[in-house]
Amino acid sequence: ACTVADAVESMRKERVGCLLVTRAGKLVGIFTERDLLTHVLHPRRPLTAPLADVMTPDPVTVSPKDPVRTAVRRMQAGGYRHLPVVDEDRRP
């Protein structure tokens, strides 16, 4: 199982602010810098914690066919900086 440390290393290496978490190719969660701060660092959880325990499960998404305004509205409504784009089978 992927740990928080694994995720942070990937984020640092790829210079990204979030990772999409998939199972069998389908989106099951998202791990963001905000998740790191609020679910790991603030409560002082170890970096060896499973990523599944601290990610945001079933994140709000958009379809590749959705207009940009739909994505912007969802991001504004939820206060999100990252919004996964998935197909009808929840594949990123």
C-alpha atoms as an extended CHARMM CRD file, in Angstrom:
* protein
*
        92  EXT
         1         1  ALA       CA              0.0000000000        0.0000000000        0.0000000000  PROA      1               0.0000000000
         2         2  CYS       CA              1.1800000000        3.5140000000       -0.7980000000  PROA      2               0.0000000000
         3         3  THR       CA              2.1970000000        5.6220000000        2.1920000000  PROA      3               0.0000000000
         4         4  VAL       CA              2.0700000000        9.3570000000        2.7560000000  PROA      4               0.0000000000
         5         5  ALA       CA              5.8650000000        9.4410000000        2.3750000000  PROA      5               0.0000000000
         6         6  ASP       CA              5.5780000000        7.7300000000       -1.0390000000  PROA      6               0.0000000000
         7         7  ALA       CA              2.9660000000       10.2570000000       -2.1400000000  PROA      7               0.0000000000
         8         8  VAL       CA              4.9670000000       13.2640000000       -0.9200000000  PROA      8               0.0000000000
         9         9  GLU       CA              8.0710000000       11.9810000000       -2.7200000000  PROA      9               0.0000000000
        10        10  SER       CA              6.0800000000       11.5890000000       -5.9610000000  PROA      10              0.0000000000
        11        11  MET       CA              4.5980000000       15.0580000000       -5.5900000000  PROA      11              0.0000000000
        12        12  ARG       CA              8.0310000000       16.5690000000       -4.9820000000  PROA      12              0.0000000000
        13        13  LYS       CA              9.6350000000       14.6480000000       -7.8620000000  PROA      13              0.0000000000
        14        14  GLU       CA              6.8820000000       15.5610000000      -10.3350000000  PROA      14              0.0000000000
        15        15  ARG       CA              6.4720000000       19.1060000000       -8.9330000000  PROA      15              0.0000000000
        16        16  VAL       CA              2.7160000000       18.7730000000       -8.5280000000  PROA      16              0.0000000000
        17        17  GLY       CA              0.3080000000       19.8440000000       -5.7880000000  PROA      17              0.0000000000
        18        18  CYS       CA             -1.8770000000       16.7570000000       -5.8430000000  PROA      18              0.0000000000
        19        19  LEU       CA             -2.0250000000       13.1010000000       -6.7880000000  PROA      19              0.0000000000
        20        20  LEU       CA             -4.9950000000       11.1870000000       -8.1210000000  PROA      20              0.0000000000
        21        21  VAL       CA             -5.4650000000        7.8880000000       -6.3020000000  PROA      21              0.0000000000
        22        22  THR       CA             -6.7720000000        5.0610000000       -8.4430000000  PROA      22              0.0000000000
        23        23  ARG       CA             -7.7390000000        1.4510000000       -7.8970000000  PROA      23              0.0000000000
        24        24  ALA       CA             -8.0130000000       -0.7940000000      -10.9570000000  PROA      24              0.0000000000
        25        25  GLY       CA             -7.6370000000        2.3310000000      -13.0890000000  PROA      25              0.0000000000
        26        26  LYS       CA            -10.6050000000        4.1390000000      -11.5390000000  PROA      26              0.0000000000
        27        27  LEU       CA            -10.4310000000        7.2820000000       -9.4270000000  PROA      27              0.0000000000
        28        28  VAL       CA            -11.0340000000        6.5620000000       -5.7440000000  PROA      28              0.0000000000
        29        29  GLY       CA             -9.4770000000        9.6270000000       -4.1670000000  PROA      29              0.0000000000
        30        30  ILE       CA             -7.2230000000       12.6390000000       -4.3540000000  PROA      30              0.0000000000
        31        31  PHE       CA             -4.3000000000       13.6030000000       -2.1260000000  PROA      31              0.0000000000
        32        32  THR       CA             -3.4740000000       17.2930000000       -2.0210000000  PROA      32              0.0000000000
        33        33  GLU       CA             -1.0800000000       19.5700000000       -0.1900000000  PROA      33              0.0000000000
        34        34  ARG       CA             -4.0730000000       20.6000000000        1.9200000000  PROA      34              0.0000000000
        35        35  ASP       CA             -4.6700000000       16.9440000000        2.8820000000  PROA      35              0.0000000000
        36        36  LEU       CA             -1.0200000000       16.7010000000        3.9190000000  PROA      36              0.0000000000
        37        37  LEU       CA             -1.3760000000       19.7310000000        6.1730000000  PROA      37              0.0000000000
        38        38  THR       CA             -4.7720000000       18.9670000000        7.6930000000  PROA      38              0.0000000000
        39        39  HSD       CA             -4.7560000000       15.1650000000        7.9100000000  PROA      39              0.0000000000
        40        40  VAL       CA             -1.0660000000       14.3950000000        8.4480000000  PROA      40              0.0000000000
        41        41  LEU       CA              1.0560000000       17.2790000000        9.7270000000  PROA      41              0.0000000000
        42        42  HSD       CA             -1.4550000000       19.0460000000       11.9740000000  PROA      42              0.0000000000
        43        43  PRO       CA             -2.5670000000       15.8730000000       13.8250000000  PROA      43              0.0000000000
        44        44  ARG       CA              1.0800000000       14.6670000000       13.7970000000  PROA      44              0.0000000000
        45        45  ARG       CA              0.3850000000       11.4130000000       11.9550000000  PROA      45              0.0000000000
        46        46  PRO       CA              3.4350000000        9.4840000000       10.7770000000  PROA      46              0.0000000000
        47        47  LEU       CA              4.5110000000        9.6950000000        7.1440000000  PROA      47              0.0000000000
        48        48  THR       CA              4.2690000000        5.9000000000        7.1590000000  PROA      48              0.0000000000
        49        49  ALA       CA              0.4650000000        6.1870000000        7.3920000000  PROA      49              0.0000000000
        50        50  PRO       CA             -1.3980000000        4.6000000000        4.4740000000  PROA      50              0.0000000000
        51        51  LEU       CA             -2.3650000000        7.1500000000        1.8500000000  PROA      51              0.0000000000
        52        52  ALA       CA             -5.8980000000        5.7340000000        1.8060000000  PROA      52              0.0000000000
        53        53  ASP       CA             -6.3380000000        6.9160000000        5.4260000000  PROA      53              0.0000000000
        54        54  VAL       CA             -5.5760000000       10.5720000000        4.6920000000  PROA      54              0.0000000000
        55        55  MET       CA             -6.6770000000       11.1910000000        1.0900000000  PROA      55              0.0000000000
        56        56  THR       CA             -9.9700000000       12.8000000000        0.1510000000  PROA      56              0.0000000000
        57        57  PRO       CA            -12.1560000000        9.8970000000       -1.0090000000  PROA      57              0.0000000000
        58        58  ASP       CA            -14.4980000000       10.1670000000       -3.9990000000  PROA      58              0.0000000000
        59        59  PRO       CA            -13.5370000000       13.7170000000       -4.9890000000  PROA      59              0.0000000000
        60        60  VAL       CA            -15.7710000000       16.0000000000       -6.9980000000  PROA      60              0.0000000000
        61        61  THR       CA            -14.9170000000       15.5900000000      -10.6820000000  PROA      61              0.0000000000
        62        62  VAL       CA            -15.7590000000       16.8310000000      -14.1490000000  PROA      62              0.0000000000
        63        63  SER       CA            -16.0800000000       15.0390000000      -17.4710000000  PROA      63              0.0000000000
        64        64  PRO       CA            -13.9050000000       15.8860000000      -20.4860000000  PROA      64              0.0000000000
        65        65  LYS       CA            -17.1750000000       16.9360000000      -22.1680000000  PROA      65              0.0000000000
        66        66  ASP       CA            -18.1700000000       19.4060000000      -19.4260000000  PROA      66              0.0000000000
        67        67  PRO       CA            -17.7790000000       23.0810000000      -20.2790000000  PROA      67              0.0000000000
        68        68  VAL       CA            -14.9730000000       24.9500000000      -18.5270000000  PROA      68              0.0000000000
        69        69  ARG       CA            -17.5790000000       27.0330000000      -16.6800000000  PROA      69              0.0000000000
        70        70  THR       CA            -18.8510000000       23.8390000000      -14.9950000000  PROA      70              0.0000000000
        71        71  ALA       CA            -15.3580000000       23.0860000000      -13.7150000000  PROA      71              0.0000000000
        72        72  VAL       CA            -14.8860000000       26.6600000000      -12.5230000000  PROA      72              0.0000000000
        73        73  ARG       CA            -18.2480000000       26.6310000000      -10.7110000000  PROA      73              0.0000000000
        74        74  ARG       CA            -17.4630000000       23.3470000000       -8.9590000000  PROA      74              0.0000000000
        75        75  MET       CA            -14.0280000000       24.5570000000       -7.9360000000  PROA      75              0.0000000000
        76        76  GLN       CA            -15.4290000000       27.8350000000       -6.5860000000  PROA      76              0.0000000000
        77        77  ALA       CA            -18.3420000000       26.1630000000       -4.7850000000  PROA      77              0.0000000000
        78        78  GLY       CA            -16.1060000000       23.6370000000       -3.0520000000  PROA      78              0.0000000000
        79        79  GLY       CA            -13.0550000000       25.8440000000       -2.6030000000  PROA      79              0.0000000000
        80        80  TYR       CA            -10.9590000000       23.3720000000       -4.6050000000  PROA      80              0.0000000000
        81        81  ARG       CA             -7.6840000000       24.1180000000       -6.3570000000  PROA      81              0.0000000000
        82        82  HSD       CA             -7.6550000000       20.7240000000       -8.0890000000  PROA      82              0.0000000000
        83        83  LEU       CA            -10.5050000000       19.0530000000       -9.9560000000  PROA      83              0.0000000000
        84        84  PRO       CA             -9.9760000000       15.6350000000      -11.5380000000  PROA      84              0.0000000000
        85        85  VAL       CA            -11.2350000000       15.0420000000      -15.0660000000  PROA      85              0.0000000000
        86        86  VAL       CA            -12.6390000000       11.5300000000      -15.4610000000  PROA      86              0.0000000000
        87        87  ASP       CA            -14.5510000000        9.6050000000      -18.1040000000  PROA      87              0.0000000000
        88        88  GLU       CA            -17.8860000000        7.8420000000      -17.5860000000  PROA      88              0.0000000000
        89        89  ASP       CA            -16.0440000000        4.8760000000      -15.9960000000  PROA      89              0.0000000000
        90        90  ARG       CA            -14.2430000000        7.1950000000      -13.5090000000  PROA      90              0.0000000000
        91        91  ARG       CA            -10.9280000000        6.7450000000      -15.2930000000  PROA      91              0.0000000000
        92        92  PRO       CA             -8.7070000000        9.8520000000      -15.1630000000  PROA      92              0.0000000000
